[in-house]
PDB file of C-alpha atoms in Angstrom:
ATOM      1  CA  MET G  83      -0.288   0.191   0.267  1.00 53.00           C
ATOM      2  CA  ARG G  84       1.404   3.542  -0.922  1.00 51.00           C
ATOM      3  CA  ILE G  85       0.321   6.748   0.275  1.00 49.00           C
ATOM      4  CA  ARG G  86       1.782  10.070  -1.262  1.00 45.00           C
ATOM      5  CA  GLY G  87       1.190  13.460   0.032  1.00 42.00           C
ATOM      6  CA  ARG G  88      -1.583  13.373   2.761  1.00 37.00           C
ATOM      7  CA  ALA G  89      -4.033  11.329   1.123  1.00 33.00           C
ATOM      8  CA  ALA G  90      -4.871   7.988   2.162  1.00 34.00           C
ATOM      9  CA  ALA G  91      -5.001   4.942   0.555  1.00 31.00           C
ATOM     10  CA  ALA G  92      -5.513   1.115   1.468  1.00 32.00           C
ATOM     11  CA  ALA G  93      -4.826  -2.171  -0.373  1.00 32.00           C
ATOM     12  CA  PRO G  94      -3.431  -5.789   0.554  1.00 33.00           C
ATOM     13  CA  LEU G  95      -0.095  -5.584   0.579  1.00 35.00           C
ATOM     14  CA  ILE G  96       1.333  -8.805   2.326  1.00 36.00           C
ATOM     15  CA  SER G  97       0.257 -12.004   0.766  1.00 32.00           C
ATOM     16  CA  LEU G  98      -0.539 -13.277   4.131  1.00 32.00           C
ATOM     17  CA  LEU G  99      -3.635 -10.342   4.642  1.00 32.00           C
ATOM     18  CA  ALA G 100      -6.636  -8.305   3.074  1.00 31.00           C
ATOM     19  CA  LEU G 101      -6.716  -5.132   5.158  1.00 32.00           C
ATOM     20  CA  THR G 102      -9.214  -2.571   4.227  1.00 31.00           C
ATOM     21  CA  ALA G 103      -8.570   1.214   4.486  1.00 34.00           C
ATOM     22  CA  CYS G 104     -10.165   4.309   4.270  1.00 33.00           C
ATOM     23  CA  SER G 105      -8.828   7.508   3.039  1.00 32.00           C
ATOM     24  CA  GLY G 106      -8.526  10.462   5.729  1.00 35.00           C
ATOM     25  CA  SER G 107      -6.980  14.091   5.269  1.00 35.00           C
ATOM     26  CA  SER G 108      -5.905  15.617   8.382  1.00 36.00           C
ATOM     27  CA  HIS G 109      -4.469  18.662   9.805  1.00 34.00           C
ATOM     28  CA  ASP G 110      -5.265  18.477  13.367  1.00 37.00           C
ATOM     29  CA  THR G 111      -3.925  16.896  16.604  1.00 34.00           C
ATOM     30  CA  GLY G 112      -6.061  14.344  18.416  1.00 36.00           C
ATOM     31  CA  GLY G 113      -7.006  10.547  17.978  1.00 37.00           C
ATOM     32  CA  ALA G 114      -6.813   8.275  14.861  1.00 35.00           C
ATOM     33  CA  SER G 115      -7.161   5.063  14.198  1.00 36.00           C
ATOM     34  CA  SER G 116      -5.631   2.097  12.202  1.00 36.00           C
ATOM     35  CA  SER G 117      -2.474   1.278  10.305  1.00 37.00           C
ATOM     36  CA  GLY G 118      -1.063   1.596   7.104  1.00 37.00           C
ATOM     37  CA  ALA G 119       0.959   3.423   3.850  1.00 40.00           C
ATOM     38  CA  SER G 120       4.100   4.420   2.152  1.00 40.00           C
ATOM     39  CA  SER G 121       5.861   7.918   2.639  1.00 39.00           C
ATOM     40  CA  SER G 122       9.566   9.289   1.972  1.00 39.00           C
ATOM     41  CA  SER G 123      11.253  11.420   4.492  1.00 39.00           C
ATOM     42  CA  GLY G 124      13.654   9.411   6.815  1.00 40.00           C
ATOM     43  CA  GLY G 125      13.381   7.305   9.951  1.00 42.00           C
ATOM     44  CA  SER G 126      11.127   4.115  10.110  1.00 43.00           C
ATOM     45  CA  ALA G 127       7.963   3.447  11.897  1.00 47.00           C
ATOM     46  CA  SER G 128       7.315   2.873  15.710  1.00 46.00           C
ATOM     47  CA  PRO G 129       4.613   2.373  17.582  1.00 46.00           C
ATOM     48  CA  SER G 130       2.969   4.767  20.249  1.00 44.00           C
ATOM     49  CA  ALA G 131       3.452   3.304  23.462  1.00 43.00           C
ATOM     50  CA  SER G 132      -0.275   3.203  23.917  1.00 46.00           C
ATOM     51  CA  SER G 133      -3.518   4.449  22.594  1.00 49.00           C
ATOM     52  CA  SER G 134      -3.852   6.842  25.561  1.00 57.00           C
ATOM     53  CA  VAL G 135      -0.773   8.868  24.575  1.00 60.00           C
ATOM     54  CA  ALA G 136      -0.991  11.850  22.875  1.00 67.00           C
ATOM     55  CA  PRO G 137      -0.927  11.419  19.148  1.00 67.00           C
ATOM     56  CA  PRO G 138       2.241  13.132  16.907  1.00 64.00           C
ATOM     57  CA  GLU G 139       1.508  16.624  15.294  1.00 67.00           C
ATOM     58  CA  PRO G 140       0.714  15.559  11.792  1.00 60.00           C
ATOM     59  CA  VAL G 141       2.734  16.305   9.012  1.00 58.00           C
ATOM     60  CA  LYS G 142       1.650  19.510   7.231  1.00 64.00           C
ATOM     61  CA  ASN G 143       2.365  20.355   3.234  1.00 65.00           C
ATOM     62  CA  LYS G 144       4.893  17.824   2.951  1.00 62.00           C
ATOM     63  CA  PRO G 145       5.176  15.698  -0.226  1.00 71.00           C
ATOM     64  CA  GLY G 146       6.202  11.908   0.544  1.00 83.00           C
ATOM     65  CA  SER G 147       5.215   8.631   0.709  1.00 90.00           C
ATOM     66  CA  ILE G 148       5.083   5.467   3.106  1.00 93.00           C
ATOM     67  CA  THR G 149       4.934   2.246   2.253  1.00 95.00           C
ATOM     68  CA  ILE G 150       2.655  -0.041   4.497  1.00 95.00           C
ATOM     69  CA  GLY G 151       2.790  -3.900   4.674  1.00 95.00           C
ATOM     70  CA  ALA G 152      -0.679  -5.612   6.097  1.00 94.00           C
ATOM     71  CA  SER G 153      -1.284  -9.299   6.613  1.00 94.00           C
ATOM     72  CA  GLY G 154      -4.203 -11.191   6.891  1.00 92.00           C
ATOM     73  CA  ASP G 155      -5.238 -13.789   9.849  1.00 95.00           C
ATOM     74  CA  LEU G 156      -2.145 -14.936  11.873  1.00 97.00           C
ATOM     75  CA  ILE G 157      -3.875 -18.022  13.692  1.00 97.00           C
ATOM     76  CA  VAL G 158      -2.128 -20.820  15.755  1.00 98.00           C
ATOM     77  CA  HIS G 159      -4.313 -23.869  15.699  1.00 97.00           C
ATOM     78  CA  PRO G 160      -3.654 -26.777  18.128  1.00 97.00           C
ATOM     79  CA  SER G 161      -1.629 -28.824  15.821  1.00 97.00           C
ATOM     80  CA  ILE G 162       0.601 -25.781  15.238  1.00 97.00           C
ATOM     81  CA  THR G 163       1.083 -25.355  18.819  1.00 97.00           C
ATOM     82  CA  GLN G 164       2.218 -29.159  19.164  1.00 97.00           C
ATOM     83  CA  MET G 165       4.592 -28.587  16.358  1.00 98.00           C
ATOM     84  CA  ALA G 166       6.033 -25.544  17.958  1.00 98.00           C
ATOM     85  CA  ARG G 167       6.417 -27.266  21.285  1.00 98.00           C
ATOM     86  CA  ARG G 168       8.553 -30.001  19.964  1.00 98.00           C
ATOM     87  CA  ALA G 169      10.569 -27.180  18.165  1.00 98.00           C
ATOM     88  CA  ALA G 170      11.596 -25.757  21.394  1.00 98.00           C
ATOM     89  CA  GLY G 171      12.516 -29.135  22.626  1.00 97.00           C
ATOM     90  CA  GLY G 172       9.510 -29.577  25.003  1.00 95.00           C
ATOM     91  CA  THR G 173      10.109 -26.427  27.037  1.00 95.00           C
ATOM     92  CA  GLY G 174       8.323 -23.241  25.907  1.00 97.00           C
ATOM     93  CA  TYR G 175       7.127 -23.109  22.258  1.00 98.00           C
ATOM     94  CA  ARG G 176       9.179 -21.905  19.271  1.00 98.00           C
ATOM     95  CA  PHE G 177       7.485 -20.296  15.967  1.00 98.00           C
ATOM     96  CA  ASP G 178       9.877 -18.589  13.995  1.00 97.00           C
ATOM     97  CA  GLN G 179      10.723 -21.540  11.734  1.00 97.00           C
ATOM     98  CA  PHE G 180       6.927 -21.242  10.243  1.00 97.00           C
ATOM     99  CA  PHE G 181       7.939 -17.524   9.126  1.00 96.00           C
ATOM    100  CA  GLY G 182      11.013 -18.186   7.817  1.00 93.00           C
ATOM    101  CA  GLN G 183      10.601 -18.206   4.149  1.00 95.00           C
ATOM    102  CA  ILE G 184       8.326 -14.890   4.434  1.00 94.00           C
ATOM    103  CA  SER G 185      10.083 -12.612   7.055  1.00 94.00           C
ATOM    104  CA  PRO G 186      12.147 -10.739   4.070  1.00 95.00           C
ATOM    105  CA  VAL G 187       8.555  -9.882   2.932  1.00 95.00           C
ATOM    106  CA  THR G 188       6.639  -8.867   6.337  1.00 95.00           C
ATOM    107  CA  LYS G 189      10.055  -6.798   7.298  1.00 96.00           C
ATOM    108  CA  ALA G 190       9.678  -4.663   4.232  1.00 95.00           C
ATOM    109  CA  GLY G 191       7.865  -1.322   4.552  1.00 94.00           C
ATOM    110  CA  ASP G 192       7.928   1.714   6.691  1.00 96.00           C
ATOM    111  CA  LEU G 193       4.989   0.129   8.848  1.00 97.00           C
ATOM    112  CA  ARG G 194       3.685  -3.601   9.022  1.00 97.00           C
ATOM    113  CA  ILE G 195       0.245  -4.373  10.423  1.00 97.00           C
ATOM    114  CA  CYS G 196      -1.079  -7.841  11.087  1.00 97.00           C
ATOM    115  CA  GLN G 197      -4.168  -9.393  12.226  1.00 97.00           C
ATOM    116  CA  MET G 198      -3.917 -11.087  15.432  1.00 98.00           C
ATOM    117  CA  GLU G 199      -6.747 -13.674  14.976  1.00 96.00           C
ATOM    118  CA  ASN G 200      -6.188 -15.337  18.189  1.00 97.00           C
ATOM    119  CA  PRO G 201      -6.149 -14.459  21.927  1.00 97.00           C
ATOM    120  CA  LEU G 202      -2.759 -14.772  23.600  1.00 98.00           C
ATOM    121  CA  SER G 203      -1.849 -16.312  26.709  1.00 98.00           C
ATOM    122  CA  ARG G 204       0.271 -14.793  29.387  1.00 97.00           C
ATOM    123  CA  ASP G 205       1.310 -17.967  31.163  1.00 97.00           C
ATOM    124  CA  ASP G 206       0.572 -20.380  27.903  1.00 98.00           C
ATOM    125  CA  THR G 207      -2.462 -22.172  29.938  1.00 97.00           C
ATOM    126  CA  ASN G 208      -5.639 -23.176  28.177  1.00 96.00           C
ATOM    127  CA  LEU G 209      -4.462 -23.059  25.051  1.00 97.00           C
ATOM    128  CA  ALA G 210      -6.536 -23.910  21.638  1.00 95.00           C
ATOM    129  CA  ARG G 211      -8.784 -26.325  20.900  1.00 91.00           C
ATOM    130  CA  GLU G 212     -10.539 -26.950  17.760  1.00 84.00           C
ATOM    131  CA  LEU G 213     -12.278 -23.607  16.834  1.00 89.00           C
ATOM    132  CA  SER G 214     -11.524 -22.073  20.531  1.00 93.00           C
ATOM    133  CA  PHE G 215      -8.143 -19.992  20.501  1.00 96.00           C
ATOM    134  CA  ASN G 216      -5.451 -19.030  22.404  1.00 98.00           C
ATOM    135  CA  ALA G 217      -1.970 -19.228  21.677  1.00 98.00           C
ATOM    136  CA  PRO G 218       1.439 -19.287  23.963  1.00 98.00           C
ATOM    137  CA  HIS G 219       2.581 -15.291  24.555  1.00 98.00           C
ATOM    138  CA  GLU G 220       5.737 -16.760  22.378  1.00 98.00           C
ATOM    139  CA  PHE G 221       3.581 -16.405  19.226  1.00 98.00           C
ATOM    140  CA  ALA G 222       3.794 -12.609  20.133  1.00 98.00           C
ATOM    141  CA  THR G 223       7.338 -12.387  20.186  1.00 98.00           C
ATOM    142  CA  THR G 224       7.685 -14.227  16.889  1.00 98.00           C
ATOM    143  CA  VAL G 225       5.281 -12.089  15.547  1.00 98.00           C
ATOM    144  CA  LYS G 226       7.487  -8.818  16.506  1.00 98.00           C
ATOM    145  CA  SER G 227      10.758 -10.620  15.549  1.00 98.00           C
ATOM    146  CA  ILE G 228       9.483 -11.013  11.978  1.00 97.00           C
ATOM    147  CA  GLY G 229       8.816  -7.260  11.692  1.00 97.00           C
ATOM    148  CA  PHE G 230       5.052  -6.362  12.654  1.00 98.00           C
ATOM    149  CA  ASP G 231       4.764  -2.777  14.251  1.00 98.00           C
ATOM    150  CA  GLY G 232       0.862  -3.858  15.248  1.00 98.00           C
ATOM    151  CA  CYS G 233      -2.336  -5.926  14.661  1.00 97.00           C
ATOM    152  CA  SER G 234      -6.020  -5.486  14.772  1.00 96.00           C
ATOM    153  CA  THR G 235      -7.665  -7.726  17.419  1.00 95.00           C
ATOM    154  CA  ALA G 236     -11.175  -7.241  16.555  1.00 91.00           C
ATOM    155  CA  ASN G 237     -12.334 -10.701  15.160  1.00 91.00           C
ATOM    156  CA  ASN G 238     -14.688 -13.335  15.809  1.00 91.00           C
ATOM    157  CA  HIS G 239     -12.298 -15.205  17.999  1.00 93.00           C
ATOM    158  CA  ALA G 240     -11.593 -12.118  20.340  1.00 91.00           C
ATOM    159  CA  TYR G 241     -13.725 -13.279  23.001  1.00 90.00           C
ATOM    160  CA  ASP G 242     -12.698 -17.117  22.468  1.00 93.00           C
ATOM    161  CA  ARG G 243     -11.223 -16.713  26.251  1.00 94.00           C
ATOM    162  CA  GLY G 244     -13.467 -14.385  27.433  1.00 90.00           C
ATOM    163  CA  LEU G 245     -12.749 -10.682  28.973  1.00 90.00           C
ATOM    164  CA  SER G 246      -9.656 -12.076  30.845  1.00 94.00           C
ATOM    165  CA  GLY G 247      -8.667 -13.375  27.307  1.00 95.00           C
ATOM    166  CA  LEU G 248      -8.903 -10.012  25.792  1.00 93.00           C
ATOM    167  CA  ALA G 249      -6.818  -8.338  28.884  1.00 94.00           C
ATOM    168  CA  SER G 250      -4.228 -11.190  28.459  1.00 97.00           C
ATOM    169  CA  THR G 251      -3.949 -10.652  24.716  1.00 97.00           C
ATOM    170  CA  ARG G 252      -3.342  -6.904  25.127  1.00 95.00           C
ATOM    171  CA  SER G 253      -0.655  -7.061  28.103  1.00 96.00           C
ATOM    172  CA  VAL G 254       1.096  -9.996  25.665  1.00 98.00           C
ATOM    173  CA  MET G 255       1.049  -7.290  22.731  1.00 98.00           C
ATOM    174  CA  ALA G 256       2.244  -4.568  24.519  1.00 97.00           C
ATOM    175  CA  ALA G 257       4.970  -6.443  26.531  1.00 98.00           C
ATOM    176  CA  ASN G 258       6.435  -7.488  23.241  1.00 98.00           C
ATOM    177  CA  GLY G 259       5.933  -3.903  21.628  1.00 98.00           C
ATOM    178  CA  LEU G 260       3.066  -4.668  19.177  1.00 98.00           C
ATOM    179  CA  GLN G 261       0.209  -1.941  19.121  1.00 96.00           C
ATOM    180  CA  ALA G 262      -3.187  -3.599  19.800  1.00 96.00           C
ATOM    181  CA  ALA G 263      -6.245  -1.775  17.773  1.00 94.00           C
ATOM    182  CA  GLY G 264      -9.275  -3.723  18.907  1.00 91.00           C
ATOM    183  CA  PRO G 265     -11.612  -4.086  21.590  1.00 88.00           C
ATOM    184  CA  ALA G 266     -10.509  -3.294  25.338  1.00 87.00           C
ATOM    185  CA  ALA G 267     -11.337  -5.816  28.194  1.00 85.00           C
ATOM    186  CA  SER G 268     -13.035  -2.806  30.231  1.00 85.00           C
ATOM    187  CA  ALA G 269     -15.285  -0.079  29.386  1.00 77.00           C
ATOM    188  CA  GLY G 270     -12.567   2.280  31.270  1.00 81.00           C
ATOM    189  CA  GLU G 271      -9.540   0.944  28.885  1.00 81.00           C
ATOM    190  CA  LYS G 272      -9.058   2.955  25.568  1.00 75.00           C
ATOM    191  CA  GLY G 273      -8.476   0.089  22.647  1.00 76.00           C
ATOM    192  CA  GLN G 274      -9.324   2.543  20.001  1.00 77.00           C
ATOM    193  CA  PRO G 275      -7.773   3.987  17.835  1.00 84.00           C
ATOM    194  CA  VAL G 276      -4.006   3.388  17.992  1.00 91.00           C
ATOM    195  CA  PHE G 277      -1.177   5.721  16.201  1.00 93.00           C
ATOM    196  CA  TYR G 278       2.001   5.051  14.579  1.00 95.00           C
ATOM    197  CA  GLU G 279       4.488   7.411  13.209  1.00 94.00           C
ATOM    198  CA  ALA G 280       6.472   6.617   9.834  1.00 93.00           C
ATOM    199  CA  LYS G 281       8.842   8.502   8.117  1.00 91.00           C
ATOM    200  CA  GLY G 282       7.168  11.985   9.579  1.00 89.00           C
ATOM    201  CA  PHE G 283       3.762  10.951   8.737  1.00 91.00           C
ATOM    202  CA  LYS G 284       1.012  10.341  11.467  1.00 92.00           C
ATOM    203  CA  VAL G 285      -1.070   6.817  11.017  1.00 93.00           C
ATOM    204  CA  ALA G 286      -3.942   5.956  12.805  1.00 92.00           C
ATOM    205  CA  GLN G 287      -5.741   2.545  12.969  1.00 92.00           C
ATOM    206  CA  LEU G 288      -9.363   1.739  13.931  1.00 90.00           C
ATOM    207  CA  SER G 289     -10.362  -2.370  13.884  1.00 89.00           C
ATOM    208  CA  TYR G 290     -13.824  -3.703  13.637  1.00 83.00           C
ATOM    209  CA  SER G 291     -15.273  -7.196  13.218  1.00 83.00           C
ATOM    210  CA  TYR G 292     -19.030  -8.266  12.385  1.00 77.00           C
ATOM    211  CA  THR G 293     -18.710 -10.145  15.650  1.00 76.00           C
ATOM    212  CA  LEU G 294     -16.516 -10.783  18.775  1.00 70.00           C
ATOM    213  CA  ASP G 295     -17.857 -14.007  19.674  1.00 70.00           C
ATOM    214  CA  ASN G 296     -18.816 -16.925  17.349  1.00 67.00           C
ATOM    215  CA  ARG G 297     -21.607 -17.695  19.891  1.00 61.00           C
ATOM    216  CA  ILE G 298     -23.710 -14.465  19.129  1.00 54.00           C
ATOM    217  CA  ASN G 299     -23.759 -13.797  15.786  1.00 51.00           C
ATOM    218  CA  GLY G 300     -23.458 -10.275  14.107  1.00 47.00           C
ATOM    219  CA  ASP G 301     -23.307  -8.552  17.708  1.00 48.00           C
ATOM    220  CA  GLN G 302     -20.717  -5.593  17.779  1.00 49.00           C
ATOM    221  CA  ILE G 303     -19.965  -5.604  21.514  1.00 49.00           C
ATOM    222  CA  GLY G 304     -17.441  -3.276  22.261  1.00 47.00           C
ATOM    223  CA  THR G 305     -16.422  -2.466  18.635  1.00 46.00           C
ATOM    224  CA  PRO G 306     -15.959   1.186  16.881  1.00 46.00           C
ATOM    225  CA  ARG G 307     -19.046   2.519  15.231  1.00 53.00           C
ATOM    226  CA  CYS G 308     -18.575   2.707  11.553  1.00 52.00           C
ATOM    227  CA  ASP G 309     -18.854   6.245  12.276  1.00 56.00           C
ATOM    228  CA  ASP G 310     -15.743   6.521  14.046  1.00 64.00           C
ATOM    229  CA  GLN G 311     -13.860   6.679  10.825  1.00 67.00           C
ATOM    230  CA  ALA G 312     -15.448  10.503  10.297  1.00 66.00           C
ATOM    231  CA  ARG G 313     -14.457  11.189  13.391  1.00 72.00           C
ATOM    232  CA  TRP G 314     -10.740  10.337  13.521  1.00 73.00           C
ATOM    233  CA  SER G 315      -9.983  11.214   9.707  1.00 76.00           C
ATOM    234  CA  SER G 316      -9.336  14.868  10.397  1.00 71.00           C
ATOM    235  CA  HIS G 317      -6.823  13.923  13.196  1.00 76.00           C
ATOM    236  CA  CYS G 318      -4.372  11.950  10.798  1.00 80.00           C
ATOM    237  CA  ASP G 319      -2.248  11.848   7.461  1.00 83.00           C
ATOM    238  CA  SER G 320      -3.689   8.341   6.869  1.00 83.00           C
ATOM    239  CA  LEU G 321      -6.615   6.650   8.485  1.00 81.00           C
ATOM    240  CA  ILE G 322      -6.819   2.629   8.399  1.00 84.00           C
TER     241      ILE G 322
END
C-alpha cells in the first residue's frame, strides 16, 4: 500500500492478509485509527507506547510517501501449537520456523500491521482447542521479530477466552512492543484508535469485526462504530 502526500489509500500488501483502509485527510491533532501507508522522509515506523498517549502532530504540506505492509489472519491451531512445542524441545514454544521464508516480505516497508486472530496467553495455559483459540505468548514475540509493528484484534475469536483473554492479549502484545487496535477488556480502557509514526507521517488504525464471539451472531460488543472513521480522519495523515 502506498500513500502519497496527505492522501490516504489502502490495499492488501503482504500475501498474508486482506486489510481495508479508508482515506483520511488530516490537519489536526488528537486521535486516529488503524495502520498503513507509504511515505518518503527519513526514519522507520515505530508504534506509540499506548493509545492513551497523545498522538504526534500531523505533517503539514509535506509531499512524500510511505509503504505499509498488511497481513491477514495470524492464528495458531492446536496442531501448530504442538509443532511449536516440539521445535522448542519440549520447553516453551518456538514459532519462527513457520515464518522463515516470508520474513523478508513481512519486514519490508515503513509500517507493518497484522490481524491477530487469536487471544494470547500470558502463562501458556488453556491453549487452543479446535475452533476455540488461545496462543502461547511466544507467538507474539515471533510476530514482532518478523517485522510487525502492531495488529488489529477485533475478530470473531476475540472473546474465545472471555474478557480475561482480551486483557491477556493486550498485555502480551504490549510486552512485545506490538500495538493493539481493537476491543479493550473493560469499558474504562481505551482500545481505539492506535497511532503510528512512519517517516514523518502520522498513521491511525481502527479495527472492526462483524462479531467478537462466534456464539453471538452479528453482535458488535465493544467494537467501534463505523462513524468513528469520520470522527478520527481529521486527526491523522492516514486512517486505516
